mmCIF file of C-alpha atoms in Angstrom:
data_model
loop_
_atom_site.group_PDB
_atom_site.id
_atom_site.type_symbol
_atom_site.label_atom_id
_atom_site.label_comp_id
_atom_site.label_asym_id
_atom_site.label_seq_id
_atom_site.Cartn_x
_atom_site.Cartn_y
_atom_site.Cartn_z
ATOM 1 C CA GLY A 119 104.557 41.241 119.247
ATOM 2 C CA ALA A 120 104.769 44.756 117.913
ATOM 3 C CA VAL A 121 103.435 47.377 120.337
ATOM 4 C CA VAL A 122 102.236 50.871 119.589
ATOM 5 C CA SER A 123 101.593 53.317 122.401
ATOM 6 C CA GLN A 124 99.782 56.641 122.478
ATOM 7 C CA HIS A 125 100.069 59.478 124.942
ATOM 8 C CA PRO A 126 98.002 60.823 126.491
ATOM 9 C CA SER A 127 95.186 58.296 126.823
ATOM 10 C CA TRP A 128 92.676 60.976 127.762
ATOM 11 C CA VAL A 129 92.780 64.709 127.346
ATOM 12 C CA ILE A 130 90.257 67.379 128.181
ATOM 13 C CA CYS A 131 90.963 70.883 126.988
ATOM 14 C CA LYS A 132 89.296 74.218 126.561
ATOM 15 C CA SER A 133 88.101 75.417 123.203
ATOM 16 C CA GLY A 134 90.785 77.319 121.340
ATOM 17 C CA THR A 135 93.739 75.507 122.843
ATOM 18 C CA SER A 136 96.069 73.079 121.078
ATOM 19 C CA VAL A 137 96.594 69.451 121.986
ATOM 20 C CA LYS A 138 99.482 67.207 121.021
ATOM 21 C CA ILE A 139 99.076 63.438 120.803
ATOM 22 C CA GLU A 140 102.103 61.154 120.549
ATOM 23 C CA CYS A 141 102.245 57.805 118.821
ATOM 24 C CA ARG A 142 105.237 55.553 119.448
ATOM 25 C CA SER A 143 106.288 52.182 118.108
ATOM 26 C CA LEU A 144 107.899 50.573 121.116
ATOM 27 C CA ASP A 145 109.784 47.592 119.738
ATOM 28 C CA PHE A 146 110.033 48.190 116.027
ATOM 29 C CA GLN A 147 110.778 50.933 113.546
ATOM 30 C CA ALA A 148 108.012 52.370 111.473
ATOM 31 C CA THR A 149 108.586 54.363 108.306
ATOM 32 C CA THR A 150 104.871 54.888 107.996
ATOM 33 C CA MET A 151 102.332 55.796 110.632
ATOM 34 C CA PHE A 152 98.665 56.441 110.138
ATOM 35 C CA TRP A 153 96.304 58.691 112.039
ATOM 36 C CA TYR A 154 92.647 57.793 112.296
ATOM 37 C CA ARG A 155 89.606 59.306 113.858
ATOM 38 C CA GLN A 156 86.828 57.125 115.187
ATOM 39 C CA PHE A 157 83.259 57.964 116.064
ATOM 40 C CA PRO A 158 81.297 55.541 118.249
ATOM 41 C CA LYS A 159 80.665 52.184 116.580
ATOM 42 C CA GLN A 160 81.848 53.477 113.258
ATOM 43 C CA SER A 161 84.705 52.662 110.934
ATOM 44 C CA LEU A 162 88.026 54.290 111.451
ATOM 45 C CA MET A 163 88.376 57.348 109.263
ATOM 46 C CA LEU A 164 91.892 57.794 107.911
ATOM 47 C CA MET A 165 93.017 61.349 108.457
ATOM 48 C CA ALA A 166 96.562 61.248 107.204
ATOM 49 C CA THR A 167 99.534 59.073 106.403
ATOM 50 C CA SER A 168 102.772 60.082 108.071
ATOM 51 C CA ASN A 169 106.112 59.167 106.556
ATOM 52 C CA GLU A 170 109.325 59.566 108.509
ATOM 53 C CA GLY A 171 111.299 62.558 107.391
ATOM 54 C CA SER A 172 108.744 63.891 104.953
ATOM 55 C CA LYS A 173 105.451 65.732 104.945
ATOM 56 C CA ALA A 174 102.287 63.887 105.816
ATOM 57 C CA THR A 175 99.713 63.027 103.193
ATOM 58 C CA TYR A 176 96.270 64.185 104.226
ATOM 59 C CA GLU A 177 92.978 62.651 103.159
ATOM 60 C CA GLN A 178 90.452 64.782 101.386
ATOM 61 C CA GLY A 179 88.512 66.986 103.765
ATOM 62 C CA VAL A 180 91.117 66.925 106.532
ATOM 63 C CA GLU A 181 92.562 70.374 107.257
ATOM 64 C CA LYS A 182 96.348 70.101 107.309
ATOM 65 C CA ASP A 183 96.704 73.411 109.128
ATOM 66 C CA LYS A 184 94.402 72.209 111.880
ATOM 67 C CA PHE A 185 95.805 68.723 112.287
ATOM 68 C CA LEU A 186 99.563 69.092 112.273
ATOM 69 C CA ILE A 187 101.504 65.872 111.890
ATOM 70 C CA ASN A 188 105.190 65.405 112.525
ATOM 71 C CA HIS A 189 107.073 62.141 112.030
ATOM 72 C CA ALA A 190 110.501 63.057 113.273
ATOM 73 C CA SER A 191 111.869 59.591 113.880
ATOM 74 C CA LEU A 192 111.221 55.978 113.004
ATOM 75 C CA THR A 193 109.470 55.450 116.307
ATOM 76 C CA LEU A 194 107.536 58.638 116.893
ATOM 77 C CA SER A 195 104.783 60.547 115.150
ATOM 78 C CA THR A 196 102.787 63.389 116.692
ATOM 79 C CA LEU A 197 99.382 64.796 115.876
ATOM 80 C CA THR A 198 98.655 68.316 117.077
ATOM 81 C CA VAL A 199 95.068 69.497 117.040
ATOM 82 C CA THR A 200 95.370 73.261 116.796
ATOM 83 C CA SER A 201 92.709 75.646 118.089
ATOM 84 C CA ALA A 202 90.564 72.726 119.130
ATOM 85 C CA HIS A 203 86.770 73.080 119.116
ATOM 86 C CA PRO A 204 84.060 70.839 120.578
ATOM 87 C CA GLU A 205 83.471 69.225 117.173
ATOM 88 C CA ASP A 206 87.046 67.952 117.308
ATOM 89 C CA SER A 207 86.129 65.804 120.298
ATOM 90 C CA SER A 208 86.719 62.237 119.218
ATOM 91 C CA PHE A 209 88.795 59.106 119.626
ATOM 92 C CA TYR A 210 92.081 59.445 117.760
ATOM 93 C CA ILE A 211 93.919 56.234 116.890
ATOM 94 C CA CYS A 212 97.325 55.799 115.318
ATOM 95 C CA SER A 213 98.851 52.768 113.671
ATOM 96 C CA ALA A 214 102.347 51.943 112.527
ATOM 97 C CA ARG A 215 103.781 49.809 109.783
ATOM 98 C CA GLU A 216 107.153 48.120 110.161
ATOM 99 C CA VAL A 217 110.147 49.169 108.119
ATOM 100 C CA GLU A 218 111.067 45.720 106.933
ATOM 101 C CA GLY A 219 111.131 42.134 107.966
ATOM 102 C CA GLY A 220 107.382 41.915 108.549
ATOM 103 C CA ASP A 221 104.273 41.812 106.434
ATOM 104 C CA THR A 222 104.210 45.180 104.706
ATOM 105 C CA ASP A 223 100.423 45.149 104.827
ATOM 106 C CA THR A 224 100.287 44.742 108.597
ATOM 107 C CA GLN A 225 99.497 47.758 110.689
ATOM 108 C CA TYR A 226 99.818 47.725 114.457
ATOM 109 C CA PHE A 227 97.275 49.906 116.195
ATOM 110 C CA GLY A 228 97.628 52.113 119.236
ATOM 111 C CA PRO A 229 95.130 52.151 122.099
ATOM 112 C CA GLY A 230 93.699 55.488 121.109
ATOM 113 C CA THR A 231 93.483 58.953 122.660
ATOM 114 C CA ARG A 232 90.149 60.254 123.767
ATOM 115 C CA LEU A 233 89.951 64.036 123.227
ATOM 116 C CA THR A 234 87.205 66.091 124.799
ATOM 117 C CA VAL A 235 87.071 69.779 123.972
ATOM 118 C CA LEU A 236 84.923 71.863 126.289
ATOM 119 C CA GLY B 168 99.206 42.060 130.915
ATOM 120 C CA GLN B 169 96.561 42.569 128.341
ATOM 121 C CA ASN B 170 96.433 40.213 125.430
ATOM 122 C CA ILE B 171 94.285 39.418 122.433
ATOM 123 C CA ASP B 172 94.873 36.296 120.377
ATOM 124 C CA GLN B 173 93.559 35.516 116.934
ATOM 125 C CA PRO B 174 94.935 33.263 114.203
ATOM 126 C CA THR B 175 97.458 34.856 111.893
ATOM 127 C CA GLU B 176 96.030 33.494 108.680
ATOM 128 C CA MET B 177 93.114 31.391 107.463
ATOM 129 C CA THR B 178 92.152 30.056 104.071
ATOM 130 C CA ALA B 179 88.648 29.249 102.920
ATOM 131 C CA THR B 180 86.770 28.494 99.725
ATOM 132 C CA GLU B 181 84.370 30.792 97.935
ATOM 133 C CA GLY B 182 80.811 30.049 98.988
ATOM 134 C CA ALA B 183 81.831 28.337 102.210
ATOM 135 C CA ILE B 184 81.653 29.427 105.851
ATOM 136 C CA VAL B 185 84.573 30.505 108.008
ATOM 137 C CA GLN B 186 84.838 31.266 111.716
ATOM 138 C CA ILE B 187 87.561 33.557 113.008
ATOM 139 C CA ASN B 188 88.197 33.202 116.729
ATOM 140 C CA CYS B 189 89.419 35.814 119.159
ATOM 141 C CA THR B 190 90.347 35.260 122.802
ATOM 142 C CA TYR B 191 91.152 38.094 125.129
ATOM 143 C CA GLN B 192 92.566 38.862 128.553
ATOM 144 C CA THR B 193 92.111 42.510 129.436
ATOM 145 C CA SER B 194 91.777 44.722 132.460
ATOM 146 C CA GLY B 195 88.061 45.239 132.328
ATOM 147 C CA PHE B 196 85.736 44.961 129.398
ATOM 148 C CA ASN B 197 83.558 47.538 127.709
ATOM 149 C CA GLY B 198 82.869 45.779 124.478
ATOM 150 C CA LEU B 199 84.525 43.959 121.602
ATOM 151 C CA PHE B 200 84.833 45.171 118.045
ATOM 152 C CA TRP B 201 85.430 43.397 114.773
ATOM 153 C CA TYR B 202 86.866 45.339 111.856
ATOM 154 C CA GLN B 203 87.632 44.360 108.259
ATOM 155 C CA GLN B 204 90.681 45.851 106.648
ATOM 156 C CA HIS B 205 91.586 45.512 102.994
ATOM 157 C CA ALA B 206 95.216 46.130 102.106
ATOM 158 C CA GLY B 207 95.962 49.821 101.905
ATOM 159 C CA GLU B 208 92.596 50.858 103.315
ATOM 160 C CA ALA B 209 91.278 51.942 106.695
ATOM 161 C CA PRO B 210 89.547 49.384 108.914
ATOM 162 C CA THR B 211 85.825 49.117 108.359
ATOM 163 C CA PHE B 212 83.550 48.568 111.338
ATOM 164 C CA LEU B 213 81.759 45.200 111.254
ATOM 165 C CA SER B 214 80.329 44.637 114.710
ATOM 166 C CA TYR B 215 80.306 45.577 118.377
ATOM 167 C CA ASN B 216 79.378 43.102 121.103
ATOM 168 C CA VAL B 217 79.053 44.009 124.762
ATOM 169 C CA LEU B 218 76.550 41.364 125.880
ATOM 170 C CA ASP B 219 76.869 37.597 125.565
ATOM 171 C CA GLY B 220 75.343 36.010 122.547
ATOM 172 C CA LEU B 221 75.208 36.077 118.789
ATOM 173 C CA GLU B 222 74.557 39.142 116.682
ATOM 174 C CA GLU B 223 73.757 38.602 113.055
ATOM 175 C CA LYS B 224 74.170 41.179 110.353
ATOM 176 C CA GLY B 225 73.666 39.812 106.886
ATOM 177 C CA ARG B 226 76.398 37.344 105.942
ATOM 178 C CA PHE B 227 78.421 38.280 109.025
ATOM 179 C CA SER B 228 77.693 37.244 112.616
ATOM 180 C CA SER B 229 79.635 37.933 115.783
ATOM 181 C CA PHE B 230 79.474 35.978 119.004
ATOM 182 C CA LEU B 231 80.640 36.895 122.501
ATOM 183 C CA SER B 232 81.157 34.968 125.705
ATOM 184 C CA ARG B 233 82.432 37.305 128.403
ATOM 185 C CA SER B 234 82.930 34.522 130.941
ATOM 186 C CA LYS B 235 85.241 32.727 128.542
ATOM 187 C CA GLY B 236 86.930 35.838 127.163
ATOM 188 C CA TYR B 237 86.030 34.632 123.706
ATOM 189 C CA SER B 238 84.491 35.947 120.547
ATOM 190 C CA TYR B 239 84.196 34.767 116.990
ATOM 191 C CA LEU B 240 83.317 36.315 113.674
ATOM 192 C CA LEU B 241 81.359 34.045 111.346
ATOM 193 C CA LEU B 242 81.353 34.759 107.642
ATOM 194 C CA LYS B 243 78.867 32.883 105.454
ATOM 195 C CA GLU B 244 78.597 32.493 101.701
ATOM 196 C CA LEU B 245 82.136 33.683 101.280
ATOM 197 C CA GLN B 246 82.909 35.936 98.369
ATOM 198 C CA MET B 247 86.275 36.763 96.872
ATOM 199 C CA LYS B 248 85.923 40.336 98.133
ATOM 200 C CA ASP B 249 85.934 38.996 101.709
ATOM 201 C CA SER B 250 89.660 38.415 101.351
ATOM 202 C CA ALA B 251 91.022 40.857 103.909
ATOM 203 C CA SER B 252 92.429 41.122 107.385
ATOM 204 C CA TYR B 253 89.950 40.858 110.258
ATOM 205 C CA LEU B 254 90.839 42.714 113.434
ATOM 206 C CA CYS B 255 89.497 41.973 116.891
ATOM 207 C CA ALA B 256 89.710 44.800 119.419
ATOM 208 C CA VAL B 257 88.547 45.081 123.022
ATOM 209 C CA LEU B 258 87.664 48.286 124.866
ATOM 210 C CA ASP B 259 89.169 47.930 128.322
ATOM 211 C CA SER B 260 88.124 49.470 131.642
ATOM 212 C CA ASN B 261 89.900 52.735 130.712
ATOM 213 C CA TYR B 262 88.106 52.797 127.365
ATOM 214 C CA GLN B 263 91.365 52.095 125.586
ATOM 215 C CA LEU B 264 91.341 49.817 122.556
ATOM 216 C CA ILE B 265 93.413 46.668 122.837
ATOM 217 C CA TRP B 266 94.018 45.270 119.377
ATOM 218 C CA GLY B 267 94.601 41.780 118.104
ATOM 219 C CA ALA B 268 97.231 41.394 115.404
ATOM 220 C CA GLY B 269 94.596 40.563 112.836
ATOM 221 C CA THR B 270 93.685 37.458 110.887
ATOM 222 C CA LYS B 271 94.488 37.461 107.203
ATOM 223 C CA LEU B 272 91.692 35.642 105.406
ATOM 224 C CA ILE B 273 92.434 34.208 101.989
ATOM 225 C CA ILE B 274 89.496 33.154 99.843
ATOM 226 C CA LYS B 275 90.153 30.660 97.059
ATOM 227 C CA PRO B 276 87.797 30.058 94.125
#
């Protein structure tokens, strides 16, 4: 089946630094990738939709200058949390949707990246 | 390897009951989640089970058997709005989420 990976799995950083999280579709091409944020036992909150070769679409309330998204290829999207602060500590999850050949409504989810900002 | 299995698609009738099964093989276990996802929307949290047994929340119930690596989501009094994909996800020993591919539930009048 379709596999999505994220790197790193865990990251601890100091306040004020920037952190980059990678999301890769391992065995399929994804024109669209999604970035979510999850708080414990809560629904996933969509942060932005990333389309290959174009600018990401951010959800209301998500600062695009703070959460930089790049979708440079059909298998890679990156989320950079700039000038991270403790309130940015969370579980960040990406998902990817296949280019064609599969159910266009199906998203494949990554394992998540746990960010802790000290 | 780590694996989560759930049926690809199920069909049920409005007003009826449906059970969506999920079996898992993971390196460690720190809980199992069920999410509902309507097309084009973010997954909505339904339940979290970490101990064996049944947890009921309104029309939805979730059951877990850790010894069997098995969970199910039970939906009662089905409504048309319950048509969605239902995702099973397990938190492994590294606190990483292992996702099932989702079960597309189709409700017919």
